[in-house]
Short mmCIF file of C-alpha atoms in Angstrom, two decimals:
data_model
loop_
_atom_site.label_atom_id
_atom_site.label_comp_id
_atom_site.label_asym_id
_atom_site.label_seq_id
_atom_site.Cartn_x
_atom_site.Cartn_y
_atom_site.Cartn_z
CA MET A 1 -64.43 -47.80 28.83
CA ARG A 2 -60.80 -48.50 27.15
CA LEU A 3 -57.36 -48.92 28.51
CA ARG A 4 -54.47 -47.49 26.94
CA ILE A 5 -50.98 -46.08 27.59
CA TYR A 6 -50.34 -42.72 29.31
CA GLU A 7 -49.40 -39.80 26.54
CA ILE A 8 -47.81 -36.39 27.58
CA ALA A 9 -51.02 -35.18 26.73
CA ASP A 10 -52.90 -36.64 29.53
CA THR A 11 -50.83 -34.71 32.05
CA GLU A 12 -52.94 -31.83 32.77
CA GLU A 13 -56.20 -34.27 33.09
CA ILE A 14 -54.61 -36.76 35.16
CA MET A 15 -53.12 -33.98 37.61
CA LYS A 16 -56.50 -32.48 37.52
CA LEU A 17 -58.40 -36.11 38.52
CA PHE A 18 -55.55 -36.54 41.06
CA TYR A 19 -56.36 -33.42 42.49
CA ASP A 20 -60.05 -33.29 42.85
CA THR A 21 -60.15 -37.13 43.99
CA VAL A 22 -57.34 -36.09 46.77
CA HIS A 23 -59.72 -33.32 47.94
CA GLN A 24 -63.31 -34.93 47.40
CA VAL A 25 -62.95 -38.78 48.70
CA ASN A 26 -59.81 -38.80 50.43
CA ILE A 27 -61.11 -36.11 52.57
CA HIS A 28 -63.47 -38.40 54.34
CA ASP A 29 -60.66 -39.97 55.86
CA TYR A 30 -57.95 -37.37 56.25
CA PRO A 31 -57.85 -34.13 57.69
CA GLU A 32 -57.95 -31.25 55.14
CA GLU A 33 -54.35 -30.02 55.83
CA GLN A 34 -53.28 -33.38 54.94
CA VAL A 35 -54.98 -33.66 51.79
CA ASP A 36 -53.61 -30.04 51.15
CA ALA A 37 -50.02 -31.35 51.71
CA TRP A 38 -50.80 -34.56 49.68
CA ALA A 39 -52.20 -32.89 46.86
CA PRO A 40 -51.33 -29.16 47.03
CA ALA A 41 -52.87 -26.68 44.35
CA ASN A 42 -49.13 -25.86 42.61
CA MET A 43 -48.38 -29.16 41.37
CA ASP A 44 -45.17 -28.71 38.69
CA ILE A 45 -46.56 -30.08 35.44
CA ASP A 46 -42.90 -31.19 34.70
CA VAL A 47 -42.57 -33.34 37.71
CA TRP A 48 -45.72 -35.03 37.15
CA ILE A 49 -44.19 -35.63 32.93
CA LYS A 50 -41.34 -37.29 34.23
CA GLY A 51 -42.68 -39.24 36.59
CA LEU A 52 -45.93 -40.84 35.01
CA GLY A 53 -43.69 -40.98 31.82
CA SER A 54 -40.91 -43.01 33.41
CA LYS A 55 -43.32 -45.86 34.68
CA PHE A 56 -45.84 -48.46 32.92
CA THR A 57 -48.68 -46.03 33.20
CA TYR A 58 -52.17 -46.89 32.09
CA VAL A 59 -55.16 -44.47 31.45
CA ALA A 60 -58.78 -45.48 31.75
CA GLU A 61 -60.82 -43.21 29.41
CA GLU A 62 -64.39 -42.73 28.39
CA GLN A 63 -66.04 -41.13 25.91
CA GLY A 64 -62.50 -39.22 25.73
CA LYS A 65 -62.40 -38.18 29.31
CA ILE A 66 -59.81 -40.10 31.55
CA ILE A 67 -61.50 -41.91 34.78
CA GLY A 68 -58.82 -43.31 36.18
CA PHE A 69 -54.69 -44.33 36.12
CA GLY A 70 -52.38 -46.38 37.63
CA GLU A 71 -48.46 -46.63 37.43
CA LEU A 72 -46.43 -49.78 37.77
CA GLU A 73 -42.70 -49.61 37.87
CA PRO A 74 -40.16 -52.03 36.88
CA ASN A 75 -39.62 -53.75 40.60
CA GLY A 76 -43.46 -54.25 41.09
CA HIS A 77 -44.31 -51.61 42.85
CA ILE A 78 -47.91 -49.64 42.34
CA ASP A 79 -47.10 -45.86 42.65
CA ARG A 80 -50.24 -43.63 41.81
CA PHE A 81 -53.31 -45.30 41.44
CA TYR A 82 -56.22 -43.06 40.96
CA CYS A 83 -60.19 -43.59 39.99
CA HIS A 84 -62.03 -40.17 39.00
CA LYS A 85 -64.03 -38.72 41.90
CA ASP A 86 -67.13 -39.31 40.04
CA PHE A 87 -66.19 -43.00 38.96
CA GLN A 88 -65.49 -44.90 42.21
CA ARG A 89 -66.90 -47.77 43.11
CA LYS A 90 -67.42 -48.78 39.48
CA GLY A 91 -65.01 -51.34 38.33
CA ILE A 92 -62.46 -49.17 36.95
CA GLY A 93 -60.06 -49.65 39.15
CA LYS A 94 -60.27 -53.39 38.97
CA LYS A 95 -59.79 -53.18 35.45
CA ILE A 96 -56.65 -50.76 35.96
CA LEU A 97 -55.16 -53.07 38.25
CA GLU A 98 -56.00 -56.18 36.04
CA GLN A 99 -53.83 -54.31 33.27
CA LEU A 100 -51.01 -53.46 35.70
CA GLU A 101 -51.12 -57.07 36.95
CA THR A 102 -51.15 -58.43 33.14
CA LYS A 103 -47.96 -56.50 32.36
CA ALA A 104 -46.59 -57.41 35.61
CA LYS A 105 -46.41 -61.00 34.46
CA PHE A 106 -45.15 -60.44 31.06
CA LEU A 107 -42.02 -58.43 32.98
CA GLY A 108 -41.45 -61.58 35.16
CA ILE A 109 -42.36 -59.54 38.15
CA GLU A 110 -43.75 -62.06 40.79
CA LYS A 111 -44.89 -59.34 43.52
CA LEU A 112 -46.85 -56.38 43.51
CA PHE A 113 -46.54 -53.86 46.30
CA THR A 114 -48.03 -50.23 46.86
CA GLU A 115 -48.47 -47.80 49.97
CA ALA A 116 -52.63 -47.63 50.37
CA SER A 117 -54.17 -44.86 51.57
CA ILE A 118 -56.65 -45.65 54.21
CA THR A 119 -59.20 -44.78 51.50
CA ALA A 120 -57.72 -47.37 48.97
CA LYS A 121 -57.23 -49.77 51.45
CA PRO A 122 -60.35 -51.91 51.04
CA PHE A 123 -60.26 -51.92 47.70
CA PHE A 124 -56.70 -53.43 47.57
CA GLU A 125 -57.69 -55.88 50.20
CA SER A 126 -60.63 -56.72 48.03
CA GLN A 127 -58.00 -57.99 45.31
CA ASN A 128 -56.45 -59.59 47.45
CA PHE A 129 -53.32 -58.00 48.59
CA VAL A 130 -52.05 -58.20 52.00
CA VAL A 131 -51.20 -55.40 54.92
CA VAL A 132 -47.86 -55.85 55.52
CA LYS A 133 -47.88 -52.65 57.98
CA GLN A 134 -49.34 -49.40 58.89
CA GLN A 135 -46.55 -46.53 58.34
CA GLU A 136 -46.74 -42.79 58.29
CA VAL A 137 -44.85 -40.97 55.64
CA GLU A 138 -44.11 -37.46 55.56
CA ARG A 139 -45.72 -34.92 52.93
CA ARG A 140 -44.95 -30.70 52.83
CA GLY A 141 -45.01 -31.27 56.84
CA GLN A 142 -47.25 -33.17 57.62
CA ASN A 143 -47.95 -37.00 58.30
CA LEU A 144 -50.17 -39.21 56.86
CA ILE A 145 -51.49 -42.74 57.79
CA ASN A 146 -51.14 -45.34 54.86
CA PHE A 147 -50.64 -49.10 54.38
CA VAL A 148 -47.71 -51.13 52.70
CA MET A 149 -49.19 -54.29 50.78
CA GLU A 150 -48.43 -56.83 48.99
CA LYS A 151 -49.73 -59.08 46.57
CA TYR A 152 -48.11 -62.24 44.94
CA LEU A 153 -48.82 -63.19 41.69
CA ALA A 154 -49.63 -66.58 40.67
CA ASP A 155 -48.71 -68.50 37.93
CA TYR A 156 -51.87 -68.86 35.26
#
């Protein structure tokens, strides 16, 4: 596996990874109407290109296939963070998170934070994030539960 910076040519494959992961992994923690609202079939590629390109986005790939990605914003917010449905629990997320933490430290960011899904919460807890609060977010008329989580970065 190798990690690299996002390129525009990755966008469609990333969108498919996101859609497939939400619909085949997160479906175990959220009802179908919520995953449909979270990851609709008709996503706008231009919105994704703009979003992925406006953050520090890292892509994990293996044999030319994208198997995960994560986005870091300059304020320490980890936005989208997904591993391919066929590459769950294989250390991919940990490697992506390590890269985001390295970048954050380089930028002088002291705290990372995210809104983790029910599905992702145990992963972030295993990486020393703590829950600040549970919340409901609205996506296309559906209210989804997630968790505001944060991690202070130690100086090494």
